[in-house]
PDB file of C-alpha atoms and ligand atoms in Angstrom:
ATOM      1  CA  MET A  23     177.632 109.275  -2.205  1.00 81.00           C
ATOM      2  CA  SER A  24     177.764 111.617  -5.239  1.00 91.00           C
ATOM      3  CA  ILE A  25     175.931 110.503  -8.412  1.00 90.00           C
ATOM      4  CA  ARG A  26     177.263 110.803 -11.648  1.00 92.00           C
ATOM      5  CA  PRO A  27     175.243 112.889 -13.948  1.00 89.00           C
ATOM      6  CA  VAL A  28     174.459 111.878 -17.479  1.00 87.00           C
ATOM      7  CA  GLU A  29     176.963 113.750 -20.121  1.00 87.00           C
ATOM      8  CA  ALA A  30     175.595 112.380 -23.443  1.00 85.00           C
ATOM      9  CA  ALA A  31     173.392 109.698 -24.609  1.00 83.00           C
ATOM     10  CA  ARG A  32     173.029 108.034 -28.223  1.00 84.00           C
ATOM     11  CA  LEU A  33     172.067 105.623 -30.073  1.00 87.00           C
ATOM     12  CA  ALA A  34     174.412 102.789 -32.021  1.00 90.00           C
ATOM     13  CA  GLN A  35     174.611 103.377 -35.757  1.00 91.00           C
ATOM     14  CA  PRO A  36     174.678 100.744 -38.265  1.00 92.00           C
ATOM     15  CA  THR A  37     177.724  99.770 -39.978  1.00 95.00           C
ATOM     16  CA  MET A  38     179.424  96.942 -41.588  1.00 95.00           C
ATOM     17  CA  GLU A  39     182.640  95.364 -40.811  1.00 95.00           C
ATOM     18  CA  GLY A  40     185.126  92.398 -41.576  1.00 94.00           C
ATOM     19  CA  ALA A  41     183.892  90.545 -44.581  1.00 95.00           C
ATOM     20  CA  GLY A  42     180.688  92.240 -44.652  1.00 95.00           C
ATOM     21  CA  VAL A  43     179.178  91.810 -41.078  1.00 96.00           C
ATOM     22  CA  LYS A  44     176.133  94.239 -40.067  1.00 95.00           C
ATOM     23  CA  LEU A  45     176.285  95.650 -36.641  1.00 95.00           C
ATOM     24  CA  HIS A  46     175.875  98.706 -34.752  1.00 95.00           C
ATOM     25  CA  ARG A  47     178.559 100.747 -33.596  1.00 96.00           C
ATOM     26  CA  ALA A  48     178.142 102.993 -30.443  1.00 95.00           C
ATOM     27  CA  PHE A  49     181.467 104.479 -30.586  1.00 97.00           C
ATOM     28  CA  GLY A  50     184.777 104.117 -32.364  1.00 97.00           C
ATOM     29  CA  PHE A  51     186.731 105.801 -34.859  1.00 93.00           C
ATOM     30  CA  GLY A  52     185.661 109.278 -33.560  1.00 91.00           C
ATOM     31  CA  ASP A  53     187.428 111.493 -30.562  1.00 94.00           C
ATOM     32  CA  PRO A  54     189.501 108.652 -29.133  1.00 94.00           C
ATOM     33  CA  GLY A  55     189.502 110.901 -25.874  1.00 94.00           C
ATOM     34  CA  GLU A  56     185.631 110.691 -25.570  1.00 95.00           C
ATOM     35  CA  PHE A  57     185.690 107.248 -23.685  1.00 96.00           C
ATOM     36  CA  ASP A  58     189.459 106.873 -22.932  1.00 96.00           C
ATOM     37  CA  PRO A  59     190.706 104.247 -21.978  1.00 96.00           C
ATOM     38  CA  PHE A  60     188.067 102.990 -24.272  1.00 97.00           C
ATOM     39  CA  LEU A  61     188.284 103.060 -28.098  1.00 97.00           C
ATOM     40  CA  LEU A  62     185.010 101.365 -29.354  1.00 98.00           C
ATOM     41  CA  PHE A  63     182.353  99.505 -28.830  1.00 98.00           C
ATOM     42  CA  ASP A  64     179.925  97.184 -31.423  1.00 97.00           C
ATOM     43  CA  ASP A  65     176.896  95.588 -30.806  1.00 96.00           C
ATOM     44  CA  PHE A  66     177.028  92.675 -33.222  1.00 95.00           C
ATOM     45  CA  ARG A  67     173.362  91.116 -32.028  1.00 95.00           C
ATOM     46  CA  ASN A  68     171.798  90.113 -35.194  1.00 94.00           C
ATOM     47  CA  GLU A  69     169.067  87.436 -36.064  1.00 93.00           C
ATOM     48  CA  ARG A  70     169.911  86.960 -39.800  1.00 94.00           C
ATOM     49  CA  PRO A  71     172.852  84.665 -40.707  1.00 96.00           C
ATOM     50  CA  ALA A  72     173.329  86.201 -44.072  1.00 96.00           C
ATOM     51  CA  ASP A  73     174.237  89.339 -42.199  1.00 96.00           C
ATOM     52  CA  TYR A  74     176.664  87.938 -40.100  1.00 96.00           C
ATOM     53  CA  LEU A  75     178.314  84.700 -41.214  1.00 96.00           C
ATOM     54  CA  ARG A  76     180.722  86.331 -43.407  1.00 96.00           C
ATOM     55  CA  GLY A  77     182.655  87.152 -40.062  1.00 97.00           C
ATOM     56  CA  PHE A  78     185.952  88.576 -39.491  1.00 96.00           C
ATOM     57  CA  PRO A  79     188.402  86.757 -41.316  1.00 96.00           C
ATOM     58  CA  TRP A  80     192.210  86.903 -40.711  1.00 96.00           C
ATOM     59  CA  HIS A  81     193.195  90.534 -39.320  1.00 96.00           C
ATOM     60  CA  PRO A  82     196.314  91.980 -37.050  1.00 97.00           C
ATOM     61  CA  HIS A  83     195.791  93.686 -33.969  1.00 97.00           C
ATOM     62  CA  ARG A  84     198.400  95.483 -32.229  1.00 98.00           C
ATOM     63  CA  GLY A  85     198.404  98.375 -29.334  1.00 97.00           C
ATOM     64  CA  ILE A  86     195.142  97.282 -27.891  1.00 97.00           C
ATOM     65  CA  GLU A  87     192.746  94.793 -26.073  1.00 95.00           C
ATOM     66  CA  THR A  88     189.621  93.150 -27.184  1.00 95.00           C
ATOM     67  CA  ILE A  89     186.974  91.987 -25.217  1.00 94.00           C
ATOM     68  CA  THR A  90     184.339  89.879 -26.685  1.00 96.00           C
ATOM     69  CA  TYR A  91     181.262  89.174 -24.638  1.00 97.00           C
ATOM     70  CA  VAL A  92     178.427  86.374 -26.441  1.00 97.00           C
ATOM     71  CA  LEU A  93     175.022  86.418 -25.260  1.00 97.00           C
ATOM     72  CA  ALA A  94     173.619  83.762 -27.818  1.00 96.00           C
ATOM     73  CA  GLY A  95     175.148  81.971 -30.988  1.00 97.00           C
ATOM     74  CA  THR A  96     178.786  81.015 -30.811  1.00 97.00           C
ATOM     75  CA  VAL A  97     181.995  82.759 -32.124  1.00 96.00           C
ATOM     76  CA  ALA A  98     184.726  80.467 -33.770  1.00 96.00           C
ATOM     77  CA  HIS A  99     187.991  81.705 -33.030  1.00 94.00           C
ATOM     78  CA  GLY A 100     191.601  81.001 -34.266  1.00 94.00           C
ATOM     79  CA  ASP A 101     194.923  83.097 -33.879  1.00 92.00           C
ATOM     80  CA  SER A 102     198.521  83.296 -34.919  1.00 90.00           C
ATOM     81  CA  LEU A 103     199.540  81.683 -31.412  1.00 88.00           C
ATOM     82  CA  GLY A 104     197.842  78.651 -32.380  1.00 90.00           C
ATOM     83  CA  ASN A 105     194.661  79.146 -30.164  1.00 89.00           C
ATOM     84  CA  THR A 106     191.380  77.940 -31.388  1.00 91.00           C
ATOM     85  CA  GLY A 107     187.961  77.591 -29.706  1.00 90.00           C
ATOM     86  CA  MET A 108     184.588  78.360 -29.800  1.00 94.00           C
ATOM     87  CA  LEU A 109     182.998  81.549 -27.700  1.00 96.00           C
ATOM     88  CA  GLY A 110     179.423  80.179 -26.898  1.00 96.00           C
ATOM     89  CA  ALA A 111     176.567  81.959 -24.875  1.00 96.00           C
ATOM     90  CA  GLY A 112     177.678  83.672 -21.795  1.00 97.00           C
ATOM     91  CA  ASP A 113     181.633  83.326 -22.495  1.00 97.00           C
ATOM     92  CA  VAL A 114     183.879  86.060 -22.537  1.00 96.00           C
ATOM     93  CA  GLN A 115     187.185  86.590 -24.671  1.00 95.00           C
ATOM     94  CA  TRP A 116     189.697  89.152 -23.406  1.00 93.00           C
ATOM     95  CA  MET A 117     192.536  89.510 -26.095  1.00 93.00           C
ATOM     96  CA  THR A 118     195.383  91.430 -25.209  1.00 94.00           C
ATOM     97  CA  ALA A 119     196.953  91.947 -28.540  1.00 95.00           C
ATOM     98  CA  GLY A 120     200.114  93.954 -27.208  1.00 96.00           C
ATOM     99  CA  SER A 121     202.938  93.422 -30.294  1.00 97.00           C
ATOM    100  CA  GLY A 122     200.567  91.575 -32.350  1.00 96.00           C
ATOM    101  CA  ILE A 123     198.400  89.232 -33.183  1.00 96.00           C
ATOM    102  CA  LEU A 124     196.743  87.714 -36.192  1.00 95.00           C
ATOM    103  CA  HIS A 125     193.466  86.146 -35.657  1.00 95.00           C
ATOM    104  CA  GLN A 126     189.985  85.596 -37.026  1.00 95.00           C
ATOM    105  CA  GLU A 127     186.417  85.748 -35.445  1.00 96.00           C
ATOM    106  CA  MET A 128     183.543  83.530 -36.991  1.00 97.00           C
ATOM    107  CA  PRO A 129     180.248  84.194 -35.752  1.00 96.00           C
ATOM    108  CA  GLN A 130     178.014  81.181 -36.223  1.00 95.00           C
ATOM    109  CA  GLY A 131     174.547  81.716 -34.390  1.00 93.00           C
ATOM    110  CA  ASP A 132     172.158  79.381 -32.675  1.00 95.00           C
ATOM    111  CA  ALA A 133     169.934  76.953 -33.881  1.00 95.00           C
ATOM    112  CA  GLU A 134     167.406  80.050 -34.160  1.00 95.00           C
ATOM    113  CA  GLY A 135     169.734  82.236 -36.687  1.00 95.00           C
ATOM    114  CA  ARG A 136     170.671  84.250 -33.712  1.00 95.00           C
ATOM    115  CA  MET A 137     174.313  85.688 -32.961  1.00 96.00           C
ATOM    116  CA  HIS A 138     174.542  88.296 -30.160  1.00 96.00           C
ATOM    117  CA  GLY A 139     177.317  89.699 -28.530  1.00 97.00           C
ATOM    118  CA  PHE A 140     179.315  92.625 -27.849  1.00 98.00           C
ATOM    119  CA  GLN A 141     182.878  93.744 -28.873  1.00 97.00           C
ATOM    120  CA  LEU A 142     184.889  96.440 -26.548  1.00 97.00           C
ATOM    121  CA  TRP A 143     188.413  97.722 -27.374  1.00 97.00           C
ATOM    122  CA  ALA A 144     190.259  99.063 -24.704  1.00 95.00           C
ATOM    123  CA  ASN A 145     193.505 100.900 -25.292  1.00 96.00           C
ATOM    124  CA  LEU A 146     196.843  99.863 -23.952  1.00 96.00           C
ATOM    125  CA  PRO A 147     199.214 102.574 -22.678  1.00 96.00           C
ATOM    126  CA  SER A 148     202.540 103.156 -24.128  1.00 97.00           C
ATOM    127  CA  SER A 149     204.498 101.054 -21.914  1.00 96.00           C
ATOM    128  CA  LEU A 150     202.381  97.862 -22.789  1.00 95.00           C
ATOM    129  CA  LYS A 151     201.344  98.514 -26.410  1.00 96.00           C
ATOM    130  CA  MET A 152     204.469  96.015 -27.225  1.00 96.00           C
ATOM    131  CA  THR A 153     203.746  93.661 -24.189  1.00 95.00           C
ATOM    132  CA  ALA A 154     203.530  89.802 -24.834  1.00 94.00           C
ATOM    133  CA  PRO A 155     199.908  88.855 -26.698  1.00 94.00           C
ATOM    134  CA  ARG A 156     197.817  87.240 -24.288  1.00 92.00           C
ATOM    135  CA  TYR A 157     194.389  85.593 -24.269  1.00 90.00           C
ATOM    136  CA  GLN A 158     191.708  85.052 -21.411  1.00 90.00           C
ATOM    137  CA  ASP A 159     189.046  82.643 -22.487  1.00 92.00           C
ATOM    138  CA  VAL A 160     186.440  82.674 -19.598  1.00 94.00           C
ATOM    139  CA  GLN A 161     183.165  80.137 -19.614  1.00 96.00           C
ATOM    140  CA  GLY A 162     180.079  81.943 -18.663  1.00 96.00           C
ATOM    141  CA  GLY A 163     179.762  79.638 -15.662  1.00 95.00           C
ATOM    142  CA  ASP A 164     182.921  81.159 -14.159  1.00 95.00           C
ATOM    143  CA  ILE A 165     181.573  84.563 -14.223  1.00 95.00           C
ATOM    144  CA  PRO A 166     180.373  85.543 -10.635  1.00 95.00           C
ATOM    145  CA  VAL A 167     176.563  86.863 -10.208  1.00 95.00           C
ATOM    146  CA  THR A 168     175.726  89.025  -7.406  1.00 94.00           C
ATOM    147  CA  VAL A 169     171.687  89.101  -6.791  1.00 95.00           C
ATOM    148  CA  GLU A 170     170.997  92.333  -4.530  1.00 94.00           C
ATOM    149  CA  ASP A 171     168.210  92.086  -1.933  1.00 95.00           C
ATOM    150  CA  ASP A 172     166.127  94.377  -4.383  1.00 97.00           C
ATOM    151  CA  GLY A 173     166.467  91.414  -7.204  1.00 98.00           C
ATOM    152  CA  THR A 174     169.218  93.158  -9.122  1.00 98.00           C
ATOM    153  CA  ALA A 175     171.629  90.800 -10.574  1.00 98.00           C
ATOM    154  CA  VAL A 176     175.230  91.678 -11.500  1.00 97.00           C
ATOM    155  CA  ARG A 177     177.384  89.469 -13.584  1.00 97.00           C
ATOM    156  CA  VAL A 178     181.018  90.638 -12.723  1.00 96.00           C
ATOM    157  CA  ILE A 179     183.008  90.067 -15.752  1.00 94.00           C
ATOM    158  CA  THR A 180     185.924  91.961 -14.440  1.00 92.00           C
ATOM    159  CA  GLY A 181     186.961  94.246 -11.524  1.00 92.00           C
ATOM    160  CA  SER A 182     185.253  94.236  -8.403  1.00 90.00           C
ATOM    161  CA  PHE A 183     181.580  94.596  -7.360  1.00 91.00           C
ATOM    162  CA  ARG A 184     180.635  94.010  -3.824  1.00 89.00           C
ATOM    163  CA  GLY A 185     183.641  92.215  -3.131  1.00 89.00           C
ATOM    164  CA  ARG A 186     183.447  89.509  -5.962  1.00 90.00           C
ATOM    165  CA  ARG A 187     185.796  89.968  -8.517  1.00 90.00           C
ATOM    166  CA  GLY A 188     185.730  88.951 -12.070  1.00 91.00           C
ATOM    167  CA  PRO A 189     187.787  86.131 -13.696  1.00 90.00           C
ATOM    168  CA  VAL A 190     189.421  88.398 -16.109  1.00 88.00           C
ATOM    169  CA  ASP A 191     192.765  89.652 -14.583  1.00 80.00           C
ATOM    170  CA  GLY A 192     195.941  91.813 -15.505  1.00 74.00           C
ATOM    171  CA  ILE A 193     194.381  94.182 -17.678  1.00 74.00           C
ATOM    172  CA  ALA A 194     196.147  97.542 -18.025  1.00 73.00           C
ATOM    173  CA  ALA A 195     193.233  99.757 -18.019  1.00 71.00           C
ATOM    174  CA  ASP A 196     192.154  98.172 -14.501  1.00 76.00           C
ATOM    175  CA  PRO A 197     188.760  98.461 -15.858  1.00 91.00           C
ATOM    176  CA  LEU A 198     185.194  97.338 -14.767  1.00 95.00           C
ATOM    177  CA  TYR A 199     182.610  95.507 -16.781  1.00 96.00           C
ATOM    178  CA  LEU A 200     179.560  94.653 -15.397  1.00 97.00           C
ATOM    179  CA  ASP A 201     176.145  93.129 -17.257  1.00 98.00           C
ATOM    180  CA  VAL A 202     173.239  94.621 -14.706  1.00 97.00           C
ATOM    181  CA  SER A 203     169.886  93.628 -15.140  1.00 97.00           C
ATOM    182  CA  VAL A 204     167.474  95.663 -12.852  1.00 95.00           C
ATOM    183  CA  PRO A 205     163.712  94.260 -12.030  1.00 97.00           C
ATOM    184  CA  PRO A 206     160.796  96.714 -12.960  1.00 94.00           C
ATOM    185  CA  GLY A 207     160.266 100.124 -11.103  1.00 92.00           C
ATOM    186  CA  VAL A 208     163.530  99.096  -8.918  1.00 95.00           C
ATOM    187  CA  SER A 209     166.099 101.977  -8.120  1.00 94.00           C
ATOM    188  CA  HIS A 210     169.921 100.754  -7.992  1.00 95.00           C
ATOM    189  CA  ALA A 211     172.714 102.624  -7.215  1.00 95.00           C
ATOM    190  CA  LEU A 212     175.987 100.838  -8.430  1.00 96.00           C
ATOM    191  CA  PRO A 213     179.469 102.168  -7.204  1.00 95.00           C
ATOM    192  CA  VAL A 214     182.111 103.484  -9.478  1.00 95.00           C
ATOM    193  CA  ASP A 215     185.596 104.894  -8.821  1.00 93.00           C
ATOM    194  CA  THR A 216     185.752 108.328  -9.299  1.00 93.00           C
ATOM    195  CA  TYR A 217     188.589 108.330 -11.386  1.00 92.00           C
ATOM    196  CA  ARG A 218     187.495 105.892 -13.795  1.00 94.00           C
ATOM    197  CA  ARG A 219     185.613 107.029 -16.951  1.00 95.00           C
ATOM    198  CA  ALA A 220     182.317 105.097 -17.232  1.00 96.00           C
ATOM    199  CA  PHE A 221     179.390 104.596 -19.613  1.00 96.00           C
ATOM    200  CA  ALA A 222     176.730 102.133 -19.872  1.00 94.00           C
ATOM    201  CA  TYR A 223     174.997 100.306 -22.744  1.00 94.00           C
ATOM    202  CA  VAL A 224     171.344  99.542 -22.415  1.00 92.00           C
ATOM    203  CA  PHE A 225     170.266  96.501 -24.586  1.00 92.00           C
ATOM    204  CA  GLU A 226     167.072  95.112 -22.956  1.00 90.00           C
ATOM    205  CA  GLY A 227     164.020  97.489 -21.290  1.00 87.00           C
ATOM    206  CA  SER A 228     164.166 100.779 -20.397  1.00 84.00           C
ATOM    207  CA  GLY A 229     165.573 103.048 -17.552  1.00 86.00           C
ATOM    208  CA  ARG A 230     166.184 106.342 -16.163  1.00 86.00           C
ATOM    209  CA  PHE A 231     169.879 106.954 -15.098  1.00 88.00           C
ATOM    210  CA  ALA A 232     171.085 109.677 -12.486  1.00 81.00           C
ATOM    211  CA  ASP A 233     169.413 111.997 -10.230  1.00 59.00           C
ATOM    212  CA  ALA A 234     165.660 110.901  -9.658  1.00 43.00           C
ATOM    213  CA  SER A 235     164.808 114.534  -8.064  1.00 42.00           C
ATOM    214  CA  ALA A 236     165.980 115.900 -11.222  1.00 39.00           C
ATOM    215  CA  PRO A 237     163.467 116.804 -13.860  1.00 32.00           C
ATOM    216  CA  VAL A 238     162.332 114.092 -16.168  1.00 31.00           C
ATOM    217  CA  GLY A 239     164.633 113.408 -18.991  1.00 34.00           C
ATOM    218  CA  VAL A 240     164.247 113.584 -22.832  1.00 34.00           C
ATOM    219  CA  LEU A 241     162.775 110.565 -25.376  1.00 37.00           C
ATOM    220  CA  LEU A 242     166.057 109.629 -26.891  1.00 41.00           C
ATOM    221  CA  GLU A 243     166.378 109.844 -30.651  1.00 35.00           C
ATOM    222  CA  LYS A 244     169.815 112.022 -30.901  1.00 34.00           C
ATOM    223  CA  GLU A 245     172.699 113.098 -28.687  1.00 37.00           C
ATOM    224  CA  VAL A 246     171.604 115.312 -25.816  1.00 42.00           C
ATOM    225  CA  ALA A 247     173.019 116.358 -22.680  1.00 43.00           C
ATOM    226  CA  GLY A 248     171.068 116.412 -19.023  1.00 43.00           C
ATOM    227  CA  ARG A 249     171.194 115.744 -15.509  1.00 41.00           C
ATOM    228  CA  GLU A 250     168.801 112.996 -16.037  1.00 45.00           C
ATOM    229  CA  MET A 251     167.258 111.233 -18.792  1.00 48.00           C
ATOM    230  CA  HIS A 252     164.863 108.583 -19.500  1.00 48.00           C
ATOM    231  CA  LEU A 253     165.625 105.826 -22.042  1.00 50.00           C
ATOM    232  CA  ARG A 254     163.128 104.484 -24.180  1.00 49.00           C
ATOM    233  CA  ASP A 255     164.601 103.615 -27.563  1.00 50.00           C
ATOM    234  CA  PRO A 256     162.428 103.369 -30.486  1.00 49.00           C
ATOM    235  CA  SER A 257     164.774 101.301 -32.332  1.00 48.00           C
ATOM    236  CA  GLY A 258     165.309  98.552 -30.319  1.00 54.00           C
ATOM    237  CA  ASN A 259     167.704  98.863 -27.404  1.00 83.00           C
ATOM    238  CA  ARG A 260     171.096 100.096 -28.344  1.00 88.00           C
ATOM    239  CA  THR A 261     171.493 103.067 -26.183  1.00 88.00           C
ATOM    240  CA  LEU A 262     174.539 104.353 -25.383  1.00 91.00           C
ATOM    241  CA  VAL A 263     175.165 106.393 -22.210  1.00 90.00           C
ATOM    242  CA  ARG A 264     178.222 108.388 -21.029  1.00 91.00           C
ATOM    243  CA  PHE A 265     178.304 109.421 -17.449  1.00 92.00           C
ATOM    244  CA  GLY A 266     180.395 112.661 -15.808  1.00 92.00           C
ATOM    245  CA  THR A 267     182.180 112.230 -12.822  1.00 93.00           C
ATOM    246  CA  GLY A 268     180.628 111.154  -9.426  1.00 93.00           C
ATOM    247  CA  GLU A 269     181.020 107.908  -6.855  1.00 95.00           C
ATOM    248  CA  GLU A 270     177.844 105.964  -8.242  1.00 95.00           C
ATOM    249  CA  VAL A 271     175.732 105.460 -11.141  1.00 94.00           C
ATOM    250  CA  ARG A 272     172.101 105.232 -10.331  1.00 93.00           C
ATOM    251  CA  VAL A 273     169.524 103.856 -12.520  1.00 93.00           C
ATOM    252  CA  THR A 274     165.772 103.490 -12.068  1.00 91.00           C
ATOM    253  CA  ALA A 275     163.989 100.362 -14.208  1.00 90.00           C
ATOM    254  CA  GLY A 276     161.102 101.245 -16.495  1.00 86.00           C
ATOM    255  CA  PRO A 277     158.147  99.024 -16.314  1.00 86.00           C
ATOM    256  CA  GLU A 278     159.576  95.930 -18.093  1.00 86.00           C
ATOM    257  CA  GLY A 279     163.056  96.472 -16.280  1.00 90.00           C
ATOM    258  CA  VAL A 280     166.547  97.104 -17.558  1.00 91.00           C
ATOM    259  CA  ARG A 281     169.450  95.275 -18.532  1.00 93.00           C
ATOM    260  CA  PHE A 282     172.897  97.263 -19.447  1.00 95.00           C
ATOM    261  CA  LEU A 283     176.451  97.078 -19.682  1.00 97.00           C
ATOM    262  CA  LEU A 284     178.262  98.973 -17.112  1.00 97.00           C
ATOM    263  CA  VAL A 285     181.943  99.775 -18.114  1.00 98.00           C
ATOM    264  CA  ALA A 286     184.293 101.926 -16.228  1.00 97.00           C
ATOM    265  CA  GLY A 287     188.241 102.451 -16.881  1.00 96.00           C
ATOM    266  CA  ALA A 288     190.991 104.575 -15.780  1.00 94.00           C
ATOM    267  CA  PRO A 289     191.747 107.190 -18.720  1.00 95.00           C
ATOM    268  CA  ILE A 290     195.333 106.794 -20.203  1.00 95.00           C
ATOM    269  CA  ALA A 291     195.591 110.295 -21.399  1.00 96.00           C
ATOM    270  CA  GLU A 292     197.744 109.577 -24.177  1.00 97.00           C
ATOM    271  CA  PRO A 293     198.153 110.488 -27.627  1.00 98.00           C
ATOM    272  CA  VAL A 294     196.335 108.176 -30.254  1.00 98.00           C
ATOM    273  CA  ALA A 295     197.257 106.949 -33.717  1.00 98.00           C
ATOM    274  CA  TRP A 296     194.937 104.903 -34.880  1.00 97.00           C
ATOM    275  CA  HIS A 297     194.986 102.885 -38.123  1.00 96.00           C
ATOM    276  CA  GLY A 298     192.003 100.182 -38.220  1.00 95.00           C
ATOM    277  CA  PRO A 299     192.618  97.421 -36.252  1.00 96.00           C
ATOM    278  CA  ILE A 300     195.913  98.727 -35.056  1.00 97.00           C
ATOM    279  CA  VAL A 301     196.699 101.630 -32.443  1.00 98.00           C
ATOM    280  CA  MET A 302     199.542 103.436 -31.677  1.00 98.00           C
ATOM    281  CA  ASN A 303     201.023 106.652 -30.184  1.00 98.00           C
ATOM    282  CA  THR A 304     202.707 108.017 -32.668  1.00 98.00           C
ATOM    283  CA  ARG A 305     202.277 108.023 -36.677  1.00 97.00           C
ATOM    284  CA  GLU A 306     206.067 106.388 -36.923  1.00 98.00           C
ATOM    285  CA  GLU A 307     204.556 103.419 -34.798  1.00 98.00           C
ATOM    286  CA  LEU A 308     201.640 102.950 -37.312  1.00 97.00           C
ATOM    287  CA  MET A 309     204.035 103.068 -40.240  1.00 97.00           C
ATOM    288  CA  GLN A 310     206.604 100.462 -38.174  1.00 97.00           C
ATOM    289  CA  ALA A 311     203.664  98.328 -37.827  1.00 97.00           C
ATOM    290  CA  MET A 312     202.521  98.533 -41.483  1.00 96.00           C
ATOM    291  CA  ARG A 313     206.161  97.864 -42.441  1.00 97.00           C
ATOM    292  CA  ASP A 314     206.340  94.397 -40.188  1.00 96.00           C
ATOM    293  CA  LEU A 315     203.040  93.303 -41.901  1.00 95.00           C
ATOM    294  CA  GLN A 316     204.519  93.705 -45.103  1.00 95.00           C
ATOM    295  CA  GLU A 317     207.682  92.242 -44.162  1.00 95.00           C
ATOM    296  CA  GLY A 318     206.014  89.270 -42.151  1.00 93.00           C
ATOM    297  CA  THR A 319     207.903  90.391 -39.047  1.00 94.00           C
ATOM    298  CA  PHE A 320     204.431  91.462 -37.547  1.00 95.00           C
ATOM    299  CA  ILE A 321     204.385  88.748 -34.770  1.00 93.00           C
ATOM    300  CA  ARG A 322     207.215  88.835 -32.584  1.00 83.00           C
ATOM    301  CA  GLY A 323     208.641  85.732 -30.854  1.00 59.00           C
TER     302      GLY A 323
HETATM  303 CO1   CO B 421     189.664  91.149 -34.277  1.00 65.55          CO
END
């Protein structure tokens, strides 16, 4: 099995979104080809209600899918299709905006004030940008967990891992989305189809990715490329790792173990015209979306 090399690693950067929510962005609004089919990854883990309670009031999406994974606290959700609900710890919402939705996402935190979770944006191919909107709300208890012989635990949110399929289905990018916990000192290999673009987001502990026979890597402060990298993020576990091609991702956990998301998808390789929460192929399609918003025709059927 060929091991995927580490192409680049970097820390998520603080930014502000919605009505004034402080979060960390691992990627997004940069080169849309870098993580194709994925457009954006936000880490909204936060300990201070004042930094997130203003939330993400009503806003539109078209042409993409947004995937929200909550680790602690709750997010109250409502949308133009009439859906309302609460996403709690361990829950996942996979929202296919398609031709258009208006929704709001309001983080509420838990009793200790924690609001922890992630949001990923996946692009839709031109053939599906105007597809009917769809929500998949998944309870944490319905997400299969595989525990390997070495103690590595893998929650399968979507895609397949060791024959177990995640509960989210029918997603254009045919993605793999795993939440992986590797015990201290354990080395583990995770198969990822070679045609998929892959990244990891390390959010607890530390670890070393790629070929253990290569020279020991670099302390992570800025973007660096190399075959192997030791990840110990002094700012508190917000490290994005982009992999090159290969058949598997290999990780060796540090002394406190490591937990990370492993996300992979087939590149779409189409032109991207992007304005905020609307991502189309051409500027004309973006202008049409703006006209639709102004004229009240954004929501179809
Ligand atoms: Co949104």
